XYZ file of C-alpha atoms in Angstrom:
288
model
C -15.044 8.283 6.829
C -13.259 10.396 10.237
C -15.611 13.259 10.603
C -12.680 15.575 9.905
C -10.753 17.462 7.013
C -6.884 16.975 6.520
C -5.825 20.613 5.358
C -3.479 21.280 2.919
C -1.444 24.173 3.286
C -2.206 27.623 2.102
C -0.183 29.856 -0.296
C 1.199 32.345 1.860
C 2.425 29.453 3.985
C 4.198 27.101 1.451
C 5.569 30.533 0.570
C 6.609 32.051 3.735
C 6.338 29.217 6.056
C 3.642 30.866 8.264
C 0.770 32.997 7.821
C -1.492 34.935 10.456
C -5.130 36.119 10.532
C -7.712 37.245 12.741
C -11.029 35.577 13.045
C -14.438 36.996 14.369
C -17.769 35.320 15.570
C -21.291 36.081 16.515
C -22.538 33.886 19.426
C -22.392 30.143 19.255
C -20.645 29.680 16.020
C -18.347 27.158 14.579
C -15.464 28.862 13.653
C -13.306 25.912 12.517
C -14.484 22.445 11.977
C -12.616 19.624 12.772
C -10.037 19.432 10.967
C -6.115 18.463 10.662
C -2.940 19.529 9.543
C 1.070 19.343 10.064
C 1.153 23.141 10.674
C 1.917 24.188 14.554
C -1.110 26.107 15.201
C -1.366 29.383 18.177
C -4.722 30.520 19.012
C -5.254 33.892 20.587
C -8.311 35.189 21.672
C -9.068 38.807 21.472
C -12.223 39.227 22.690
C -15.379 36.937 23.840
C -15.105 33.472 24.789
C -14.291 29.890 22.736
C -14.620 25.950 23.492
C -11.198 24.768 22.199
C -10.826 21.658 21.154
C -7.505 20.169 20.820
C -7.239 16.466 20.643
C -9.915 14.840 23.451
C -10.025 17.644 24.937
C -11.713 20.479 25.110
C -10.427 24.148 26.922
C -12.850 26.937 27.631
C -10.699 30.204 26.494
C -11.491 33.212 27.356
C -9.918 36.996 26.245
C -6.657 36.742 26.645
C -6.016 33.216 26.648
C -4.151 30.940 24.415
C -3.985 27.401 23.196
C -1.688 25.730 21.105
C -2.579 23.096 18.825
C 0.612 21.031 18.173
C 1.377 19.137 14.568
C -1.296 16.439 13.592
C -3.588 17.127 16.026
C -7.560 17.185 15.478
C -8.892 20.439 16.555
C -11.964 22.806 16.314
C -13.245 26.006 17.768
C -16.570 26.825 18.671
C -17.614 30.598 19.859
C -19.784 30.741 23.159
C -22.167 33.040 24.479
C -21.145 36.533 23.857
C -22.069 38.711 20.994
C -19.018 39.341 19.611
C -16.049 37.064 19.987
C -12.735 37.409 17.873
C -9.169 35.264 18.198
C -5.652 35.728 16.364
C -4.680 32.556 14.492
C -0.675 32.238 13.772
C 0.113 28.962 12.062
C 3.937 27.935 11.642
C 5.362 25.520 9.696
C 7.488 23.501 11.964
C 10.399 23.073 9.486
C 10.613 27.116 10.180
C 12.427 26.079 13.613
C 14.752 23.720 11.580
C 16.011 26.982 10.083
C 16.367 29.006 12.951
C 17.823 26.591 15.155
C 20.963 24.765 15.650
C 21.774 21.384 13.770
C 21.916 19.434 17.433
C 19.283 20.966 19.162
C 16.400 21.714 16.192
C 14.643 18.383 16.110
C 14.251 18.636 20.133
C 12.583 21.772 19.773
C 10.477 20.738 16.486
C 9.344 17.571 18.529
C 8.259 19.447 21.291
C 5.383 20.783 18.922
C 5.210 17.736 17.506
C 4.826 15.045 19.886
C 1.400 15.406 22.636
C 2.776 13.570 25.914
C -0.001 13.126 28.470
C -0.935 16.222 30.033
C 0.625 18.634 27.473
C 0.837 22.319 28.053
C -1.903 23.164 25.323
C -3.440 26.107 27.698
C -2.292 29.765 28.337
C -3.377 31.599 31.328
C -3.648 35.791 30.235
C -0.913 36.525 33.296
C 1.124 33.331 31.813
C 1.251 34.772 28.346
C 2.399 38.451 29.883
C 5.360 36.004 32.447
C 6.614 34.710 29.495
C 6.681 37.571 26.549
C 3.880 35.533 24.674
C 1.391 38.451 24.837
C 3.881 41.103 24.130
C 5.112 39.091 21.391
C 1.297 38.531 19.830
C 1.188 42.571 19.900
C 4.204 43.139 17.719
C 2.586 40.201 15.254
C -0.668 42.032 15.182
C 1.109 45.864 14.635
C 3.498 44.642 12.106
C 0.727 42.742 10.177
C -1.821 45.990 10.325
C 1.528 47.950 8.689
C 3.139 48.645 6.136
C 6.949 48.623 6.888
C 9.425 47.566 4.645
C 10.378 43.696 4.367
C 7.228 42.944 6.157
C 7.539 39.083 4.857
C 10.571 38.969 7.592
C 9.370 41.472 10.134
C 6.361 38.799 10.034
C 8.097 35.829 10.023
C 10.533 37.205 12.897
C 7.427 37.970 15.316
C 6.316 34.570 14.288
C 9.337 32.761 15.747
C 9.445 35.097 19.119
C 5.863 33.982 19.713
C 7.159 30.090 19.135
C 10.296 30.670 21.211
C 8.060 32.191 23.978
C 5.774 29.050 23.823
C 8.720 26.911 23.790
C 10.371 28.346 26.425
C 7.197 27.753 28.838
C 6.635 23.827 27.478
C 10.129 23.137 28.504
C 9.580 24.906 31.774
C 6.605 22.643 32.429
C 8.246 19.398 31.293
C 12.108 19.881 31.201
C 12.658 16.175 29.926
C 13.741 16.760 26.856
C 12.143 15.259 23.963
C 14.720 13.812 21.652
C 18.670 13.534 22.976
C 20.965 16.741 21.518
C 23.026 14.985 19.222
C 23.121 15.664 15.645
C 21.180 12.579 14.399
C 19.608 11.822 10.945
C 17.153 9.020 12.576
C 15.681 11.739 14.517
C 14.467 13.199 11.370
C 13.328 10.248 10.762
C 11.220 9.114 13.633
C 9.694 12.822 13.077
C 8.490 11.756 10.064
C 6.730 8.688 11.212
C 5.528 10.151 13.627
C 3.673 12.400 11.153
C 2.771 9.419 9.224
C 1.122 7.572 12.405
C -0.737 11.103 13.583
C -2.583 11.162 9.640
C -2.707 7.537 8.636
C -3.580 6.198 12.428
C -6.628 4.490 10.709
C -4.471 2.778 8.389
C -2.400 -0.882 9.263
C 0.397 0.144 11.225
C 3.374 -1.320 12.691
C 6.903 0.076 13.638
C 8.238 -2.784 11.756
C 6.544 -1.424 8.154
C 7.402 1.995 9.250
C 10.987 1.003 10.258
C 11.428 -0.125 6.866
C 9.908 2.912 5.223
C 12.641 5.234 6.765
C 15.440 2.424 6.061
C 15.903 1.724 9.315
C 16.093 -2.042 11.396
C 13.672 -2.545 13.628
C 15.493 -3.347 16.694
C 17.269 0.422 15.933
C 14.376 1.895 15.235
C 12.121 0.679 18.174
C 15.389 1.977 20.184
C 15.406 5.273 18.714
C 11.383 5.807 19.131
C 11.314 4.897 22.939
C 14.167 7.482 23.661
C 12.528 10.185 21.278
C 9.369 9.625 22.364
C 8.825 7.945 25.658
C 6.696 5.587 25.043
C 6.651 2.443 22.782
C 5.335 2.621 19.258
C 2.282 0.509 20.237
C 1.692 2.588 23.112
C 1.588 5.534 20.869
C -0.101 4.806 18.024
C -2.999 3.513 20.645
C -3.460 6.673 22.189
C -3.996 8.259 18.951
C -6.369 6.096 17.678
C -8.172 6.095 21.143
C -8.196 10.619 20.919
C -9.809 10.159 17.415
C -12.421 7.463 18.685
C -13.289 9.895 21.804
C -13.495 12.815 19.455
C -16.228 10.365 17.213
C -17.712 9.125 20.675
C -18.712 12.608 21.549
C -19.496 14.074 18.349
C -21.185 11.584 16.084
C -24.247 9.100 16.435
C -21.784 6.004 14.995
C -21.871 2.804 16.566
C -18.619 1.843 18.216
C -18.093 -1.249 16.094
C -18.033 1.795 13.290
C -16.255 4.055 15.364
C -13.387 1.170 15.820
C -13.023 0.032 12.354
C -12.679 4.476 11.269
C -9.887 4.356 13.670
C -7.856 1.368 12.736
C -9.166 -1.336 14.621
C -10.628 -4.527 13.221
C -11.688 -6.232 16.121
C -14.238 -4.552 18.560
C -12.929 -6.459 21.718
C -9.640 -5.036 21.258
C -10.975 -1.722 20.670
C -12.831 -1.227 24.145
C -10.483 -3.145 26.204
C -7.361 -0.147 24.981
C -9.685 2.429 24.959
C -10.638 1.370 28.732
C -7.151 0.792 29.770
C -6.166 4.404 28.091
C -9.242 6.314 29.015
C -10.360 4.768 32.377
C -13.630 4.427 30.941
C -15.816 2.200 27.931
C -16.566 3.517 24.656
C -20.255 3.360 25.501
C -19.739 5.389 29.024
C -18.604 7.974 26.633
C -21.740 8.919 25.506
């Protein structure tokens, strides 16, 4: 089995449609496995120093710093060397900016969190976060949780969405393609939802045909509809999540790659190492 946990969502967020904590560490800790989930996820780090892994990647965040774990992706924290080390976790469901925002622009938005284009802005530089209102944002979060003011449930929620909008604001600075067309459109909805199905069932048998006809949609459409929404082809993307997954095992786990292959939805080996070379520059074995 993936050496991961799909997380299913918490009370306070299937009630409020975010929640917010703080987390604290001695040195050299795991502080969150690897693990999955369809929740946008902000980490905010208060104090110390963490190893952030988001996807294949990994970002060393220090006080002050932020990284952003978009929906679906496999992610895990590990505390470094200082003796006390603490971050601010905000998760948000992503329907939350289907509520806030208009009908023709909310699955643009939504798939900016959603969708991981190469290079992503995952990382937040301390005088980034202050440019932008992020950090200022984060400080009315962290007051209004500590309080108790009246209607805290939307005082919360509202601090929530600045931090998102702030975050949003910079991704779209950074890569002002937008990621879905602005007109009201159902099958945008419903390549988002496939492409939730592809980033938690990569390992399963695949193909934009099945999943065309899952959303009730002809393939020729749908195929159409995915390369505008997500600039790339469905093959191309459902490769490069299968190949993250297989560099997360690579590094992590003692597996043989002919294991590693067949946990991330490939049957044949060849095929395996010759996409994972083409999309990594590099063999499975030179991983390790």
């Amino acid at each position: 089995m993936p050496k991961y946990r799909i997380e299913s969502e918490q009370p306070l967020m299937l009630e409020n449609g975010m929640e917010y904590f703080p987390v604290h560490a001695g040195p050299r800790r795991c502080t969150a496995q690897a693990h999955i989930h369809d929740a946008i996820e902000i980490i905010c780090v208060r104090e110390g120093s963490f190893d952030i892994t988001a996807g294949d990647r990994t970002y060393p965040t220090a006080a002050g710093e932020l990284v952003l774990f978009r929906s679906g992706v496999l992610h895990s924290i590990h505390s470094r060397d200082q003796a006390e080390n603490a971050y601010d976790v905000l998760k948000v469901r992503p329907s939350l900016l289907f509520d806030l925002a208009s009908e023709t622009k909310a699955a643009g938005y939504v798939l900016r969190f959603v969708i991981t284009p190469e290079n992503a802005k995952t990382h937040w530089s301390a005088d980034e976060l202050a440019a932008g209102g992020t950090a200022a944002a984060f400080d009315l979060l962290r007051r209004r949780a500590d309080g108790e003011e009246p209607c805290k449930d939307i005082a919360l929620k509202l601090a929530a969405a600045e931090i998102v909008l702030t975050l949003l604001r910079s991704i779209i600075l950074y890569d002002p393609q937008p990621a879905a067309d602005s007109g009201s459109d159902s099958a945008t909805a419903q390549i988002y939802s496939v492409i939730r199905r592809v980033n938690r069932d990569y390992a399963e048998p695949l193909s934009a045909r099945a999943c065309a006809a899952e959303v009730n949609m002809s393939y020729s459409y749908f195929s159409r509809k995915w390369q505008q929404i997500v600039r790339k082809s469905f093959k191309e993307y459902l490769n490069e999540v299968r190949t993250n997954h297989a560099r997360r095992l690579l590094k992590s786990t003692a597996l043989p790659v002919t294991r590693i292959a067949m946990e991330c939805g490939y049957n044949n080996v060849s095929y395996f190492i010759s996409v994972y070379k083409e999309l990594k520059g590099i063999t499975p074995l030179g991983e390790r």
